[in-house]
């Protein structure tokens, strides 16, 4: 046996030692536990990473890129008016099985219809299972967009839209559109345990789930019947390691092969390690502080603008991102088409901020909360530290900010419900389209209920532009609309835009062909380990 194979085998925790020593095992030190294994109700990269290994979608993004490729549909036709999409499905696509369920048929049109209807029809038996909050489906306007989803025959599905939707195909390559087995769903419903399809998932993806222990481990095996061909590795292990320093220590020892979200302070040591390579690319992301525009005093644009001028952005980016981020002025990253570079950022000017606050009726400032995420995210390496720096800056203009935080799932839920006055969050793009930032995070549709618009910002001149851009297929025309929308965003200031982080991924040298995802996902199909 070659030495590196032994290394991979011995580094796997003892209770995984059942795997044969010759098996190729890749260990990924993930940063947290998934909420469940059903991406339709999740919005965090942590949960998406755990489930993306298991499922396939109608169409897929190319590995490491934003191009849309065939998935469960081998081809599709789009009507000239852009309203009807006919998907022709692959034949012979196999499902995983588990102790609860053995499939009796291949993937077919019923499964595609189930994927849509589960998130769309409120009277569907699975609509409320796990959670009724289908954030992505709702935020992207799918309930209003879809007119009908019909099974033409076992291998043809026809989707009719109420209006043209430029990013529709790219949307279907996103995580929320993961296809589950209707046969499994029916069996679990009959057994009285419908939630099992989301807790003990089966899919048609390259890996199947073997074991999940919250806050400890997720274990997968390569699915030999995967339609794209068996994965190059045999076993995939997510070793759940919330602390970035501990992830780095494990990577150094060879106890894991790939780690996300390194501490910026560790980068120098990583660069010197002969066994480690750091992959990097400009991130398709934004980290921001959202003002709850529905709550006083943040319903006043003067207050929002004053705070934007009171916070020293440059100092925050230098102190916290340590060279792994660039100050953000727009809500979309500079690498994205339609980025409006002519926009000027709010200057750091505490004196002007004080004057503006006085004009708004707060000559002595006011008290507020300031929510800070409890976890590292691709767009924010240390929210607590950023909150402390912001708190100190705001104190200089008389604004007393109390820092608050909650467990990550709770934090997201409460922010989506609008409990905060000011709160930090961020976004990594899901489909390479500006719509995914400007409409999903700032449009009126997602300001309702538990949507992703946590600023609760609903401003008609902005919303009209981003809604019109959705139904415009000409890229030059869409670009103009998005450029105008960014001007309005800057004038209205629903966010203090913090930074766009550079995506950095330390991996061990024996890892072959791991590709960075522009969406910050971690997928292991196509990855190999040298010397096995």
Coordinates of C-alpha atoms in Angstrom, one line a residue:
X1 CA 0.0 0.0 0.0
X2 CA 1.2 3.5 -0.9
X3 CA 2.0 5.7 2.0
X4 CA -0.6 8.4 1.3
X5 CA -3.4 5.8 1.2
X6 CA -2.4 4.7 4.6
X7 CA -2.3 8.3 5.8
X8 CA -5.8 8.9 4.6
X9 CA -7.0 5.8 6.2
X10 CA -5.4 6.2 9.6
X11 CA -6.5 9.9 9.8
X12 CA -10.1 8.9 9.6
X13 CA -11.7 8.8 13.2
X14 CA -11.6 5.3 14.8
X15 CA -15.3 4.7 14.3
X16 CA -14.9 5.0 10.6
X17 CA -12.2 2.4 10.4
X18 CA -14.6 -0.1 8.9
X19 CA -13.7 1.3 5.5
X20 CA -11.2 -1.0 3.7
X21 CA -7.7 0.4 4.0
X22 CA -7.2 0.5 0.2
X23 CA -10.4 2.7 -0.2
X24 CA -9.7 6.2 -1.3
X25 CA -11.0 8.4 1.5
X26 CA -11.2 12.2 1.2
X27 CA -11.8 14.1 4.5
X28 CA -13.3 17.6 4.3
X29 CA -13.1 19.6 7.5
X30 CA -16.5 21.4 7.3
X31 CA -17.4 24.4 9.4
X32 CA -20.7 23.3 10.9
X33 CA -23.7 20.9 10.9
X34 CA -26.4 21.0 8.2
X35 CA -29.9 21.9 9.4
X36 CA -31.2 18.9 7.4
X37 CA -30.7 17.2 4.0
X38 CA -33.4 19.1 2.1
X39 CA -31.9 22.2 0.3
X40 CA -35.4 23.5 -0.5
X41 CA -35.8 25.0 3.0
X42 CA -32.2 26.0 3.6
X43 CA -30.2 29.1 2.7
X44 CA -26.8 28.3 4.3
X45 CA -23.8 27.1 2.4
X46 CA -23.2 24.6 5.3
X47 CA -26.5 22.8 4.6
X48 CA -26.1 23.1 0.9
X49 CA -22.6 21.5 1.0
X50 CA -23.9 18.5 3.0
X51 CA -26.8 17.8 0.6
X52 CA -25.3 18.7 -2.8
X53 CA -23.2 15.5 -2.8
X54 CA -26.5 13.5 -2.6
X55 CA -28.8 15.0 -5.2
X56 CA -28.9 15.9 -8.9
X57 CA -30.9 18.7 -10.5
X58 CA -32.6 19.1 -13.9
X59 CA -29.6 21.1 -15.1
X60 CA -26.2 21.6 -13.4
X61 CA -23.6 24.3 -13.3
X62 CA -20.3 23.2 -14.8
X63 CA -17.7 22.3 -12.2
X64 CA -15.9 25.5 -11.1
X65 CA -18.1 27.8 -13.3
X66 CA -21.5 29.4 -13.9
X67 CA -22.3 27.7 -17.3
X68 CA -25.5 25.7 -17.3
X69 CA -25.1 22.1 -18.5
X70 CA -27.5 19.1 -18.9
X71 CA -28.3 17.3 -15.7
X72 CA -31.3 15.0 -15.2
X73 CA -32.6 16.6 -18.4
X74 CA -30.3 15.7 -21.2
X75 CA -31.8 18.4 -23.4
X76 CA -34.6 21.0 -23.4
X77 CA -36.6 23.2 -25.8
X78 CA -37.7 26.8 -25.0
X79 CA -40.7 28.3 -26.9
X80 CA -40.0 31.5 -29.0
X81 CA -42.0 33.6 -26.5
X82 CA -39.8 32.3 -23.6
X83 CA -42.8 31.0 -21.7
X84 CA -42.6 27.2 -22.2
X85 CA -39.7 25.0 -21.2
X86 CA -39.9 21.3 -22.3
X87 CA -37.3 19.1 -20.5
X88 CA -36.4 15.7 -22.0
X89 CA -35.1 13.5 -19.1
X90 CA -32.3 10.9 -19.1
X91 CA -33.4 7.3 -19.0
X92 CA -31.9 4.8 -16.7
X93 CA -31.0 7.2 -13.8
X94 CA -30.8 5.1 -10.6
X95 CA -31.8 6.1 -7.1
X96 CA -29.8 5.4 -3.9
X97 CA -31.5 3.2 -1.4
X98 CA -31.3 2.9 2.4
X99 CA -32.7 0.9 5.3
X100 CA -36.1 2.5 5.0
X101 CA -36.6 2.2 1.3
X102 CA -35.5 0.3 -1.8
X103 CA -36.6 2.0 -5.1
X104 CA -38.6 0.0 -7.6
X105 CA -38.1 2.3 -10.6
X106 CA -35.6 4.8 -12.1
X107 CA -35.9 8.6 -11.9
X108 CA -38.8 9.9 -14.0
X109 CA -41.1 12.9 -14.6
X110 CA -43.0 12.2 -11.4
X111 CA -39.9 13.1 -9.4
X112 CA -39.4 16.4 -11.3
X113 CA -43.1 17.4 -10.7
X114 CA -42.7 16.5 -7.0
X115 CA -39.6 18.8 -6.7
X116 CA -41.7 21.8 -7.9
X117 CA -45.0 21.0 -6.3
X118 CA -43.5 20.3 -2.8
X119 CA -42.3 23.9 -2.7
X120 CA -45.1 25.5 -4.6
X121 CA -48.5 24.1 -3.7
X122 CA -49.5 24.9 -0.1
X123 CA -51.9 22.0 0.1
X124 CA -49.2 19.5 -1.0
X125 CA -48.7 16.8 1.7
X126 CA -44.9 17.7 1.8
X127 CA -45.2 21.5 1.7
X128 CA -44.8 21.9 5.5
X129 CA -42.7 18.8 6.2
X130 CA -39.4 19.9 7.8
X131 CA -40.3 23.6 7.2
X132 CA -42.9 25.6 5.3
X133 CA -40.3 28.3 4.6
X134 CA -39.1 27.7 1.0
X135 CA -36.9 30.8 1.1
X136 CA -35.2 30.5 -2.3
X137 CA -38.3 29.3 -4.2
X138 CA -40.3 32.2 -2.8
X139 CA -37.6 34.9 -2.9
X140 CA -37.0 34.2 -6.6
X141 CA -40.7 34.7 -7.3
X142 CA -41.3 31.1 -8.3
X143 CA -44.9 30.9 -6.9
X144 CA -46.1 33.7 -9.2
X145 CA -43.8 32.8 -12.1
X146 CA -45.0 29.2 -12.6
X147 CA -48.2 28.7 -14.4
X148 CA -48.1 24.9 -14.7
X149 CA -45.7 22.0 -14.4
X150 CA -46.9 19.0 -16.4
X151 CA -45.8 15.4 -16.9
X152 CA -46.1 14.9 -20.7
X153 CA -44.9 11.3 -20.4
X154 CA -42.4 9.4 -18.1
X155 CA -39.4 11.3 -19.6
X156 CA -40.8 14.6 -20.6
X157 CA -41.8 17.6 -18.3
X158 CA -43.4 20.8 -19.6
X159 CA -43.0 23.9 -17.5
X160 CA -45.1 27.0 -18.5
X161 CA -44.3 30.4 -17.0
X162 CA -46.7 33.4 -16.6
X163 CA -44.0 35.7 -18.0
X164 CA -40.5 35.3 -19.5
X165 CA -37.7 34.9 -16.8
X166 CA -34.2 35.5 -18.0
X167 CA -32.4 33.5 -15.2
X168 CA -34.9 30.6 -15.2
X169 CA -32.5 27.8 -16.4
X170 CA -29.7 29.0 -14.1
X171 CA -32.2 29.0 -11.2
X172 CA -32.9 25.4 -11.8
X173 CA -29.2 24.5 -11.4
X174 CA -29.4 25.9 -7.9
X175 CA -29.5 23.8 -4.7
X176 CA -33.2 24.4 -3.9
X177 CA -34.1 22.5 -7.1
X178 CA -32.5 19.2 -5.9
X179 CA -34.7 16.3 -7.1
X180 CA -36.0 13.9 -4.5
X181 CA -37.8 10.5 -5.1
X182 CA -41.5 10.8 -5.2
X183 CA -41.7 7.0 -4.6
X184 CA -39.7 7.4 -1.4
X185 CA -41.8 10.4 -0.3
X186 CA -45.0 8.4 -0.9
X187 CA -43.7 5.4 1.1
X188 CA -42.6 7.6 4.0
X189 CA -45.9 9.4 4.1
X190 CA -47.7 6.1 4.2
X191 CA -45.4 5.0 7.0
X192 CA -46.2 8.1 9.0
X193 CA -42.6 9.4 8.9
X194 CA -42.6 11.9 6.0
X195 CA -39.6 13.8 7.6
X196 CA -37.3 10.8 6.9
X197 CA -36.9 11.9 3.3
X198 CA -35.1 15.0 4.5
X199 CA -33.2 13.4 7.4
X200 CA -32.2 10.2 5.7
X201 CA -32.1 11.3 2.2
X202 CA -31.8 9.4 -1.0
X203 CA -30.9 11.1 -4.3
X204 CA -29.5 10.3 -7.7
X205 CA -26.2 12.2 -7.0
X206 CA -22.6 10.9 -7.0
X207 CA -22.5 10.0 -3.2
X208 CA -25.0 8.4 -0.9
X209 CA -25.3 9.1 2.8
X210 CA -24.0 6.5 5.2
X211 CA -24.0 8.2 8.6
X212 CA -24.7 11.6 10.1
X213 CA -23.8 12.5 13.7
X214 CA -24.7 16.2 14.5
X215 CA -21.6 18.4 15.3
X216 CA -19.3 15.4 14.6
X217 CA -19.4 13.7 11.2
X218 CA -21.1 13.1 7.9
X219 CA -20.1 10.0 6.0
X220 CA -20.8 9.3 2.4
X221 CA -19.9 6.6 -0.1
X222 CA -19.5 6.9 -3.9
X223 CA -22.7 5.7 -5.6
X224 CA -21.5 3.1 -8.2
X225 CA -24.6 3.6 -10.4
X226 CA -24.3 7.4 -10.7
X227 CA -25.4 8.4 -14.2
X228 CA -22.2 10.4 -14.7
X229 CA -20.0 7.5 -13.7
X230 CA -18.6 6.5 -10.3
X231 CA -16.7 9.1 -8.4
X232 CA -12.9 8.8 -8.3
X233 CA -12.9 8.6 -4.5
X234 CA -14.6 5.8 -2.6
X235 CA -15.4 7.5 0.7
X236 CA -16.2 11.1 1.5
X237 CA -16.1 12.2 5.1
X238 CA -17.2 15.6 6.5
X239 CA -15.3 16.1 9.8
X240 CA -17.4 18.9 11.4
X241 CA -14.9 21.4 12.9
X242 CA -16.3 24.8 13.7
X243 CA -13.0 26.4 14.8
X244 CA -10.8 27.6 11.9
X245 CA -7.6 27.1 13.9
X246 CA -8.5 23.5 14.6
X247 CA -9.3 22.9 10.9
X248 CA -5.9 24.3 10.1
X249 CA -4.2 22.0 12.6
X250 CA -6.1 19.0 11.1
X251 CA -5.1 20.0 7.6
X252 CA -1.4 20.2 8.6
X253 CA -1.5 16.7 10.2
X254 CA -3.2 15.2 7.2
X255 CA -6.4 14.6 9.2
X256 CA -8.3 16.4 6.5
X257 CA -7.6 17.2 2.9
X258 CA -9.7 20.3 2.3
X259 CA -10.7 23.1 4.6
X260 CA -13.0 26.1 4.1
X261 CA -12.8 29.6 5.6
X262 CA -9.2 29.8 6.9
X263 CA -8.4 32.4 9.6
X264 CA -6.8 35.3 7.7
X265 CA -4.1 35.3 10.5
X266 CA -3.1 31.8 9.6
X267 CA -2.5 32.5 5.9
X268 CA 1.2 33.2 6.2
X269 CA 1.9 29.9 7.9
X270 CA -0.3 28.1 5.3
X271 CA 1.7 29.6 2.4
X272 CA 4.9 28.3 3.9
X273 CA 3.7 24.7 4.4
X274 CA 5.2 22.4 1.7
X275 CA 2.2 20.0 1.9
X276 CA -0.5 22.7 1.4
X277 CA -1.7 24.6 -1.7
X278 CA -4.0 27.7 -1.3
X279 CA -6.5 28.0 -4.1
X280 CA -7.9 31.5 -4.5
X281 CA -10.3 33.5 -6.6
X282 CA -12.4 36.6 -6.3
X283 CA -15.5 35.7 -4.4
X284 CA -19.0 36.1 -5.9
X285 CA -20.1 37.5 -2.6
X286 CA -21.0 40.5 -0.4
X287 CA -20.8 41.0 3.4
X288 CA -23.1 43.7 4.7
X289 CA -24.8 45.4 7.7
X290 CA -28.6 45.6 7.0
X291 CA -30.6 48.4 8.5
X292 CA -34.2 47.3 9.2
X293 CA -35.9 50.0 7.1
X294 CA -39.3 49.1 8.7
X295 CA -38.2 50.1 12.2
X296 CA -37.5 53.5 13.6
X297 CA -35.1 55.3 13.3
X298 CA -33.9 53.3 10.3
X299 CA -37.0 54.1 8.3
X300 CA -35.3 57.5 7.7
X301 CA -32.8 57.5 4.9
X302 CA -30.9 60.3 6.6
X303 CA -30.2 58.1 9.6
X304 CA -29.0 55.2 7.3
X305 CA -26.7 57.6 5.4
X306 CA -25.3 59.1 8.6
X307 CA -24.4 55.6 9.9
X308 CA -22.8 54.7 6.6
X309 CA -20.5 57.8 6.9
X310 CA -19.7 57.1 10.6
X311 CA -18.2 53.6 10.1
X312 CA -14.6 53.4 8.9
X313 CA -14.9 50.7 6.3
X314 CA -11.2 50.8 5.2
X315 CA -10.1 50.2 8.8
X316 CA -12.5 47.3 9.2
X317 CA -11.4 45.5 6.0
X318 CA -7.7 46.0 6.8
X319 CA -8.1 44.8 10.4
X320 CA -10.4 41.8 9.8
X321 CA -10.0 40.6 6.3
X322 CA -6.2 41.0 6.3
X323 CA -5.8 41.1 2.6
X324 CA -8.5 38.6 1.8
X325 CA -11.2 41.1 1.1
X326 CA -11.9 44.4 -0.8
X327 CA -14.1 47.2 0.5
X328 CA -17.6 47.0 -1.1
X329 CA -19.6 49.9 -2.4
X330 CA -22.3 48.0 -4.4
X331 CA -24.6 45.2 -3.4
X332 CA -23.1 43.0 -6.2
X333 CA -19.4 42.0 -6.5
X334 CA -17.1 43.6 -9.1
X335 CA -16.6 40.3 -10.9
X336 CA -20.3 40.2 -11.9
X337 CA -21.7 41.6 -15.1
X338 CA -23.6 44.9 -14.8
X339 CA -21.5 46.0 -11.8
X340 CA -21.7 49.8 -11.8
X341 CA -18.2 51.1 -11.1
X342 CA -19.1 54.7 -11.6
X343 CA -20.8 54.8 -8.2
X344 CA -18.9 56.6 -5.4
X345 CA -18.9 55.0 -2.0
X346 CA -20.1 57.0 1.1
X347 CA -17.1 58.8 2.5
X348 CA -15.9 58.1 6.1
X349 CA -16.8 61.4 7.6
X350 CA -18.0 61.4 11.3
X351 CA -18.6 65.2 11.4
X352 CA -20.9 65.1 8.4
X353 CA -22.6 62.0 10.0
X354 CA -23.3 64.0 13.2
X355 CA -24.8 66.9 11.2
X356 CA -27.1 64.5 9.2
X357 CA -28.2 62.7 12.4
X358 CA -29.1 66.1 13.9
X359 CA -31.1 66.9 10.8
X360 CA -33.0 63.7 11.3
X361 CA -33.8 64.7 14.8
X362 CA -31.1 62.9 16.7
X363 CA -28.6 65.6 17.8
X364 CA -27.4 63.3 20.7
X365 CA -27.6 60.0 18.8
X366 CA -29.8 57.1 19.9
X367 CA -29.6 53.5 21.2
X368 CA -29.8 50.5 18.9
X369 CA -28.9 46.8 18.6
X370 CA -26.2 45.5 16.3
X371 CA -26.5 41.8 15.5
X372 CA -23.3 39.8 14.7
X373 CA -23.2 36.4 13.2
X374 CA -21.9 33.6 15.4
X375 CA -20.1 31.8 12.5
X376 CA -17.4 32.5 9.9
X377 CA -18.9 32.9 6.4
X378 CA -17.2 33.2 3.0
X379 CA -18.1 36.9 3.1
X380 CA -17.2 37.6 6.7
X381 CA -14.3 36.0 8.6
X382 CA -15.2 37.5 12.0
X383 CA -18.5 39.3 12.5
X384 CA -18.0 39.8 16.2
X385 CA -14.8 41.7 15.7
X386 CA -16.4 43.8 12.9
X387 CA -19.3 44.5 15.3
X388 CA -16.9 45.8 18.0
X389 CA -15.2 48.1 15.5
X390 CA -18.5 49.4 14.3
X391 CA -19.7 49.9 17.9
X392 CA -16.6 52.0 18.6
X393 CA -17.1 54.1 15.4
X394 CA -20.8 54.7 16.1
X395 CA -20.2 55.7 19.7
X396 CA -18.2 58.7 18.3
X397 CA -21.4 60.1 16.8
X398 CA -23.5 59.3 19.9
X399 CA -25.1 56.1 18.7
X400 CA -24.9 53.4 21.4
X401 CA -25.0 50.0 19.8
X402 CA -25.6 46.8 21.8
X403 CA -24.0 43.7 20.2
X404 CA -26.3 40.7 20.0
X405 CA -25.8 37.2 18.7
X406 CA -27.6 33.8 18.6
X407 CA -27.0 30.3 17.4
X408 CA -26.7 30.4 13.6
X409 CA -30.0 28.8 12.6
X410 CA -31.8 31.0 15.2
X411 CA -29.9 34.1 14.1
X412 CA -31.0 33.6 10.5
X413 CA -34.6 32.9 11.4
X414 CA -34.9 35.9 13.7
X415 CA -33.3 38.2 11.1
X416 CA -35.5 37.0 8.4
X417 CA -38.5 37.7 10.7
X418 CA -37.1 41.3 11.1
X419 CA -36.5 41.2 14.9
X420 CA -33.2 43.2 14.5
X421 CA -32.6 46.9 14.1
X422 CA -29.2 46.5 12.5
X423 CA -27.7 43.1 11.6
X424 CA -24.8 41.6 9.7
X425 CA -25.4 39.1 7.0
X426 CA -24.1 38.4 3.6
X427 CA -24.6 36.4 0.4
X428 CA -22.7 34.3 -2.0
X429 CA -24.2 34.2 -5.5
X430 CA -26.1 31.0 -6.5
X431 CA -26.4 31.3 -10.3
X432 CA -24.0 34.0 -11.6
X433 CA -26.9 36.4 -12.3
X434 CA -27.3 39.9 -10.8
X435 CA -31.0 39.1 -10.2
X436 CA -29.9 36.6 -7.5
X437 CA -28.5 39.6 -5.5
X438 CA -30.6 42.6 -6.4
X439 CA -34.0 41.0 -6.6
X440 CA -33.5 38.2 -4.1
X441 CA -31.9 40.3 -1.3
X442 CA -33.5 43.8 -2.0
X443 CA -36.7 43.3 -3.9
X444 CA -40.2 43.8 -2.4
X445 CA -41.2 40.2 -2.9
X446 CA -38.5 39.0 -0.5
X447 CA -39.1 41.8 2.1
X448 CA -42.3 40.0 3.0
X449 CA -42.5 37.3 5.8
X450 CA -39.4 35.3 6.2
X451 CA -37.7 36.3 3.0
X452 CA -34.0 37.0 2.4
X453 CA -34.4 40.7 2.2
X454 CA -33.5 41.3 5.9
X455 CA -33.4 45.1 5.4
X456 CA -37.1 44.8 4.8
X457 CA -36.4 47.3 2.0
X458 CA -39.3 47.8 -0.4
X459 CA -38.8 50.9 -2.6
X460 CA -40.9 51.0 -5.8
X461 CA -38.4 52.8 -8.1
X462 CA -35.7 50.2 -7.2
X463 CA -38.2 47.3 -7.3
X464 CA -39.6 48.3 -10.7
X465 CA -36.1 48.2 -12.3
X466 CA -35.1 44.8 -10.9
X467 CA -38.5 43.3 -11.7
X468 CA -38.3 44.6 -15.3
X469 CA -34.8 43.2 -15.6
X470 CA -36.2 39.7 -14.7
X471 CA -38.4 39.6 -17.8
X472 CA -35.9 41.2 -20.2
X473 CA -33.8 38.7 -22.1
X474 CA -31.5 41.2 -23.9
X475 CA -28.3 41.3 -21.8
X476 CA -27.4 44.9 -22.7
X477 CA -30.9 46.1 -21.7
X478 CA -30.7 44.2 -18.5
X479 CA -27.3 45.6 -17.7
X480 CA -28.7 49.2 -18.0
X481 CA -31.5 48.4 -15.6
X482 CA -29.2 46.9 -13.0
X483 CA -26.8 49.8 -13.3
X484 CA -29.7 52.2 -12.5
X485 CA -30.8 50.0 -9.6
X486 CA -27.3 50.2 -8.0
X487 CA -27.5 54.0 -8.2
X488 CA -30.9 53.9 -6.3
X489 CA -29.5 51.4 -3.8
X490 CA -26.6 53.8 -3.0
X491 CA -29.0 56.8 -2.5
X492 CA -31.4 54.8 -0.3
X493 CA -28.7 53.0 1.7
X494 CA -30.6 50.0 3.1
X495 CA -27.2 48.4 3.8
X496 CA -23.7 49.4 4.9
X497 CA -21.8 47.4 2.4
X498 CA -18.7 46.0 4.1
X499 CA -16.6 43.8 1.8
X500 CA -16.3 41.3 -1.0
X501 CA -14.1 38.5 0.3
X502 CA -11.6 36.6 -1.8
X503 CA -12.3 32.9 -1.7
X504 CA -9.3 31.1 -0.2
X505 CA -9.2 27.3 0.0
X506 CA -6.2 25.5 1.6
X507 CA -6.0 22.0 0.3
X508 CA -3.4 19.2 0.8
X509 CA -1.0 18.7 -2.2
X510 CA -2.3 15.1 -2.7
X511 CA -5.7 16.4 -3.6
X512 CA -6.2 16.3 -7.4
X513 CA -8.5 18.5 -9.5
X514 CA -10.5 20.2 -6.7
X515 CA -12.2 23.2 -8.3
X516 CA -13.3 26.3 -6.5
X517 CA -16.9 27.1 -7.0
X518 CA -17.9 30.7 -7.9
X519 CA -20.9 30.1 -5.5
X520 CA -18.7 29.0 -2.6
X521 CA -20.0 25.4 -2.7
X522 CA -17.8 22.4 -1.9
X523 CA -18.4 19.5 -4.3
X524 CA -16.2 16.4 -4.5
X525 CA -17.4 14.6 -7.6
X526 CA -14.4 14.7 -10.0
X527 CA -11.8 15.1 -7.2
X528 CA -9.1 12.5 -6.8
X529 CA -6.3 11.7 -4.3
X530 CA -2.8 11.2 -5.6
X531 CA -0.8 8.1 -4.9
X532 CA -3.7 5.8 -4.2

